[in-house]
Short mmCIF file of C-alpha atoms in Angstrom, two decimals:
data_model
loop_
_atom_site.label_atom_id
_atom_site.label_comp_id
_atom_site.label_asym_id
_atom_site.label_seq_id
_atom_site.Cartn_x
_atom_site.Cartn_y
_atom_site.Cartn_z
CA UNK A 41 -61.54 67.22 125.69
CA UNK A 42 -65.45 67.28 125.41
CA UNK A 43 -67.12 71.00 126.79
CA UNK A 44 -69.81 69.95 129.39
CA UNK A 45 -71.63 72.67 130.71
CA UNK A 46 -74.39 72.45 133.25
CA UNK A 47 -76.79 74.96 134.53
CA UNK A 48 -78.00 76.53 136.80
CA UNK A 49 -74.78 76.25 138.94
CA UNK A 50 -76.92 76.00 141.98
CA UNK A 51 -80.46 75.98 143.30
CA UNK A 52 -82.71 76.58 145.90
CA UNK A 53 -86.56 75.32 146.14
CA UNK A 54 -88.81 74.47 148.32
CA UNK A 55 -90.15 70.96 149.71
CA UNK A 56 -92.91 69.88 147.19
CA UNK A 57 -91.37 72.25 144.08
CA UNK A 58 -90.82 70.64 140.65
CA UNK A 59 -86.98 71.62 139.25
CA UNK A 60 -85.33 70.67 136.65
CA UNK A 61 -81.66 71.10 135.35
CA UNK A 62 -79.74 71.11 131.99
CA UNK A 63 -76.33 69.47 130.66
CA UNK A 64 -75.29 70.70 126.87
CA UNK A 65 -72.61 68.98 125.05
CA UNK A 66 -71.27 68.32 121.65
CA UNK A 67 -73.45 66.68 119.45
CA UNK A 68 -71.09 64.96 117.39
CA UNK A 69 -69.05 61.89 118.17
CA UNK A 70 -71.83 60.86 121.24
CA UNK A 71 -71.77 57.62 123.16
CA UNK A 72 -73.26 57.84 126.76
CA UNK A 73 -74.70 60.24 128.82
CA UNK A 74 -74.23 59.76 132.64
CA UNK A 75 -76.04 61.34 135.33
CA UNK A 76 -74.68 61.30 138.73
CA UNK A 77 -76.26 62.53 142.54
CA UNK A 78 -73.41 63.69 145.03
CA UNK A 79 -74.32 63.95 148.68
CA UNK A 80 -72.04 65.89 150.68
CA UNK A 81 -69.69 62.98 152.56
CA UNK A 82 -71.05 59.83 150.46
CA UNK A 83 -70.22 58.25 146.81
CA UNK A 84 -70.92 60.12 143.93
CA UNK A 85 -74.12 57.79 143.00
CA UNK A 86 -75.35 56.89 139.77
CA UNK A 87 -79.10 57.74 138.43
CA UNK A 88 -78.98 57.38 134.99
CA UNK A 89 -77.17 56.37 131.47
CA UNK A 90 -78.31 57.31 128.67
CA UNK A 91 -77.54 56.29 124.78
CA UNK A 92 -80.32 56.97 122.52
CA UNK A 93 -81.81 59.93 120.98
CA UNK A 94 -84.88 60.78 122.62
CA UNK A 95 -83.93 58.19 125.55
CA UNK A 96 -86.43 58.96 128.52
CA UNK A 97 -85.38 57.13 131.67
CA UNK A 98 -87.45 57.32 135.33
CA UNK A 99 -86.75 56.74 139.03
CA UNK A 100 -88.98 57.35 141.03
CA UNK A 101 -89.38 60.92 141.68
CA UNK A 102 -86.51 61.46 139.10
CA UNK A 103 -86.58 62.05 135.34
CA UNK A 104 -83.87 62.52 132.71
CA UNK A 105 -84.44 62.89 128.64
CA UNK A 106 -81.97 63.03 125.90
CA UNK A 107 -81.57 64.81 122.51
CA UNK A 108 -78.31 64.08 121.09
CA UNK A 109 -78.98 66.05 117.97
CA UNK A 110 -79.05 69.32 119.80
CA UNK A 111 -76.89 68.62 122.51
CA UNK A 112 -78.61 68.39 125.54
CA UNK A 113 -80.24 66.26 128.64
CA UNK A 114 -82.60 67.53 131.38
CA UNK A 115 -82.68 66.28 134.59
CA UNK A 116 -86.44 66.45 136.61
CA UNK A 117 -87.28 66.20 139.82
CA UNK A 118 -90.89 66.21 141.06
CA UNK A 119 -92.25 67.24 144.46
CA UNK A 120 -88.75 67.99 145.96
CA UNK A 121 -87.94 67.03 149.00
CA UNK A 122 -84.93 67.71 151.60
CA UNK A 123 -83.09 64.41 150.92
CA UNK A 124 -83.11 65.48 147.41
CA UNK A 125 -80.55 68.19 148.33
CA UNK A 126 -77.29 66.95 146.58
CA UNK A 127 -74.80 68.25 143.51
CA UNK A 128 -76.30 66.51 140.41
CA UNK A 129 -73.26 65.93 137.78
CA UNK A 130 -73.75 65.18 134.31
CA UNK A 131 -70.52 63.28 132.55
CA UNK A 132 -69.66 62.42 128.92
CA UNK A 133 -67.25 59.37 127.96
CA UNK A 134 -64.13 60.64 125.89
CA UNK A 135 -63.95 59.49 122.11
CA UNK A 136 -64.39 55.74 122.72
CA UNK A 137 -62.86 55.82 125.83
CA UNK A 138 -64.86 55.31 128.74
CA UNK A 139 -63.10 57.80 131.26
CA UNK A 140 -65.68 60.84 131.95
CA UNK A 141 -65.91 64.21 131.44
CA UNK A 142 -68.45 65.89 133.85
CA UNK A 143 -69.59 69.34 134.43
CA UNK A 144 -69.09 71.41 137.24
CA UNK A 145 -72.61 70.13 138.42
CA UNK A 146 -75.96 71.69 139.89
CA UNK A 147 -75.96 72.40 143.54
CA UNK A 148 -79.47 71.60 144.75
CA UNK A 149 -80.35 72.08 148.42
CA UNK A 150 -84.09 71.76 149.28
CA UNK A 151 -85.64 73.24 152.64
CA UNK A 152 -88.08 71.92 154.37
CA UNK B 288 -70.04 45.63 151.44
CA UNK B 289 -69.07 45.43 147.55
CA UNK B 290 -68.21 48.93 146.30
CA UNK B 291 -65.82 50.15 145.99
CA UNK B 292 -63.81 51.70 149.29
CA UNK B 293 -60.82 54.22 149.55
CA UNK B 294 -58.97 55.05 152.03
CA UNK B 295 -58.25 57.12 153.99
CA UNK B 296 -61.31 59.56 153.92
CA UNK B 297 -58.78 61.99 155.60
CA UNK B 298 -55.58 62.68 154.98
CA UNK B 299 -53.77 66.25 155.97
CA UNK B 300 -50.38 66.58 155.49
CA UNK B 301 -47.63 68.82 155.20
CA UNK B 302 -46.13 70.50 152.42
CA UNK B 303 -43.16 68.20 150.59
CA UNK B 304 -44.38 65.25 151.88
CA UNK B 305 -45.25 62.05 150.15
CA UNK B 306 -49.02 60.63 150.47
CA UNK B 307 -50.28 57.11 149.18
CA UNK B 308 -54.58 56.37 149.06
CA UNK B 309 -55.66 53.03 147.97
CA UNK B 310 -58.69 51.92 146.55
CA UNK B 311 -60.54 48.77 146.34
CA UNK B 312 -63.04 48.39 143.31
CA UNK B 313 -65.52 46.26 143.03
CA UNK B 314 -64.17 42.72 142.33
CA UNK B 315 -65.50 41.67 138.91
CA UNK B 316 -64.92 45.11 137.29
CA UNK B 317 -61.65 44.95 135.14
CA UNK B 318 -61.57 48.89 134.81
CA UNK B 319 -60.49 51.42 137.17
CA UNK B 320 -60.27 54.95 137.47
CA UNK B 321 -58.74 57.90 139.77
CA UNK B 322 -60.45 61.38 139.40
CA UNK B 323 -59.84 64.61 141.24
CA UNK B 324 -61.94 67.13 142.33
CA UNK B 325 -61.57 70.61 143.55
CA UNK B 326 -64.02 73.48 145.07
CA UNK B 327 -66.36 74.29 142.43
CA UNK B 328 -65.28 72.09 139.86
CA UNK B 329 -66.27 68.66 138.38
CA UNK B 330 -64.23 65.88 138.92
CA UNK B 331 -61.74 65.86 136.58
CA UNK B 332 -60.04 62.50 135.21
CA UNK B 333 -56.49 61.48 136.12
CA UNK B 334 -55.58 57.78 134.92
CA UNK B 335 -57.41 54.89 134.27
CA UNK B 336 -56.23 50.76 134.10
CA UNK B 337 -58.28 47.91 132.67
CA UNK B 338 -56.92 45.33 134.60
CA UNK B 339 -53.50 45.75 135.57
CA UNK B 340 -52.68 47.92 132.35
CA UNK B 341 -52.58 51.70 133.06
CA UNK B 342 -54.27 53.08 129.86
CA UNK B 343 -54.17 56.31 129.86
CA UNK B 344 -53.24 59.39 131.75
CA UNK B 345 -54.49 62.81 131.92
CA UNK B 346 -51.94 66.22 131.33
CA UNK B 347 -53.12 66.97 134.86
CA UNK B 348 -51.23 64.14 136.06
CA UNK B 349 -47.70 65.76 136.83
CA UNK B 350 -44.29 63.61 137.28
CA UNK B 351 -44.91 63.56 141.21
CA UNK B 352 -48.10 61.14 140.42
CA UNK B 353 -48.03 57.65 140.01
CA UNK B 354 -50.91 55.25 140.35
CA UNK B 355 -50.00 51.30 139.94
CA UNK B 356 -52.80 48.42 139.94
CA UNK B 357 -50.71 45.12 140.73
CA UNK B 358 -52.09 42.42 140.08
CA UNK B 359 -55.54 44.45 138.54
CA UNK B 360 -57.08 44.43 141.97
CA UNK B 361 -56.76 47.46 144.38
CA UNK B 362 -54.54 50.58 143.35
CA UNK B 363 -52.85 52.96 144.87
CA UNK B 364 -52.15 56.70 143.69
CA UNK B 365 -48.88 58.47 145.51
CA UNK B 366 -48.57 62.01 145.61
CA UNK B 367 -44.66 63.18 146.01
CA UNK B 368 -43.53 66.35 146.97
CA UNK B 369 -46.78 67.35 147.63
CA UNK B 370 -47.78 71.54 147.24
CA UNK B 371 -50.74 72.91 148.32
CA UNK B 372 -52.69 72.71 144.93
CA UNK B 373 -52.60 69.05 145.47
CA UNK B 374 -55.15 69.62 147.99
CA UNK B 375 -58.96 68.03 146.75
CA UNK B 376 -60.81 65.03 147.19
CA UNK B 377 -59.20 62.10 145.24
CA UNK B 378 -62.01 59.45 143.61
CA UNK B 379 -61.71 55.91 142.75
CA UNK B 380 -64.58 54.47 140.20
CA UNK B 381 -64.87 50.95 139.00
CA UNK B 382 -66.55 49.78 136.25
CA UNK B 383 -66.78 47.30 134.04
CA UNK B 384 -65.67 47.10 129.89
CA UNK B 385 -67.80 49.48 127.66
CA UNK B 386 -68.80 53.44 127.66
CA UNK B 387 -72.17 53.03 128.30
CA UNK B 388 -71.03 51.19 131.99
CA UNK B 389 -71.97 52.99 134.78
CA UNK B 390 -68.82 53.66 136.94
CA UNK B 391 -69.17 52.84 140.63
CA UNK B 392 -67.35 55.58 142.58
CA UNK B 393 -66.02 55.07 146.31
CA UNK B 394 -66.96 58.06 148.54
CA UNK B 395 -63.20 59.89 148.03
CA UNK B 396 -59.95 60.80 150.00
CA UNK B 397 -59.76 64.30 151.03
CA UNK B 398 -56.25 65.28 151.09
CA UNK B 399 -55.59 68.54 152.76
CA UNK B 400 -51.60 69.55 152.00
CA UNK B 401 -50.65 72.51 154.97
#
């Protein structure tokens, strides 16, 4: 069972900050990356997967980037805003399997 | 609408009873997946089917759960017996055949057991 681990567990800014978040994980034996927005009462929602080294994907306001060697991904968001208030969960695929592993997420809420 | 829908949202229920939630994928994805999640945690995997072939099932999966995928369209997952630790938001994801797939989740069943 792959070791996830996301930080900070949770996180409050203001409208118009920049944040940004981390997932670690194992280096070796990497397929996909997955990064997921939550809103409280809706569908876990995907943003982004990722499968190269050095992968930098964009939408919109939202950023990810990828090193596989060392393990991690960071999420970005610029200019915050309230809608952006939402658990952001980062999941791994097991071996060659494609059922996910995720972290315990980062709880983002955003005032206005 | 063509994700993927579960229902009920809502289900409470008492202790020892038996609960079924169903979940329609999306219709051209040949796997699907159940996940649970609890306060504070991730969601954590339970069993998954490609088509109407359940693949593999997770340790947290005791004897009182069964999920079935007739036909490898909708599925169901039944609770028996249920205890009180049962009680979390059950999700269904679709997707379709490779790792790198992005899996299409429905928007859960909170089960609340009293």
């Amino acid at each position: 069972i792959l070791n996830v681990e996301q930080s900070p567990q949770s996180l409050h800014v203001q409208e118009g900050d920049s944040t940004n978040f981390t997932c670690s994980f194992p280096s070796s034996n990497f397929y996909a990356l997955h990064w997921y927005r939550w809103e409280t009462a809706k569908s876990p929602e995907a943003l982004f997967v990722m499968t190269l080294n050095g992968d930098e994907k964009k939408k919109g306001r939202i950023s990810a980037t990828l090193n596989t060697k060392e393990g991690y991904s960071y999420l970005y968001i610029k200019g915050s805003q309230p809608e952006d208030s939402a658990t952001y969960l980062c999941a791994l695929p097991n071996s060659g399997y494609s059922t996910l592993t995720f972290g315990k997420g980062t709880m983002l809420l955003v005032s206005p | 609408d063509t994700g993927v829908s579960q229902d009920p949202r809502h289900k409470i229920t008492k202790r020892g009873q038996n609960v079924t939630f169903r979940c329609d994928p999306i219709s051209e994805h040949n796997r699907l997946y159940w996940y649970r999640q609890t306060l504070g945690q991730g969601p954590e995997f339970l069993t998954y089917f490609q088509n109407e072939a359940q693949l593999e099932k997770s340790r947290l999966l005791s004897d009182r759960f069964s999920a079935e995928r007739p036909k490898g369209s909708f599925s169901t997952l039944e609770i028996q017996r249920t205890e009180q630790g049962d009680s979390a938001m059950y999700l269904c994801a679709s997707s379709l055949q490779v790792a790198s797939d992005i899996q299409y989740f429905g928007a859960g069943t909170r089960l609340s057991v009293l």
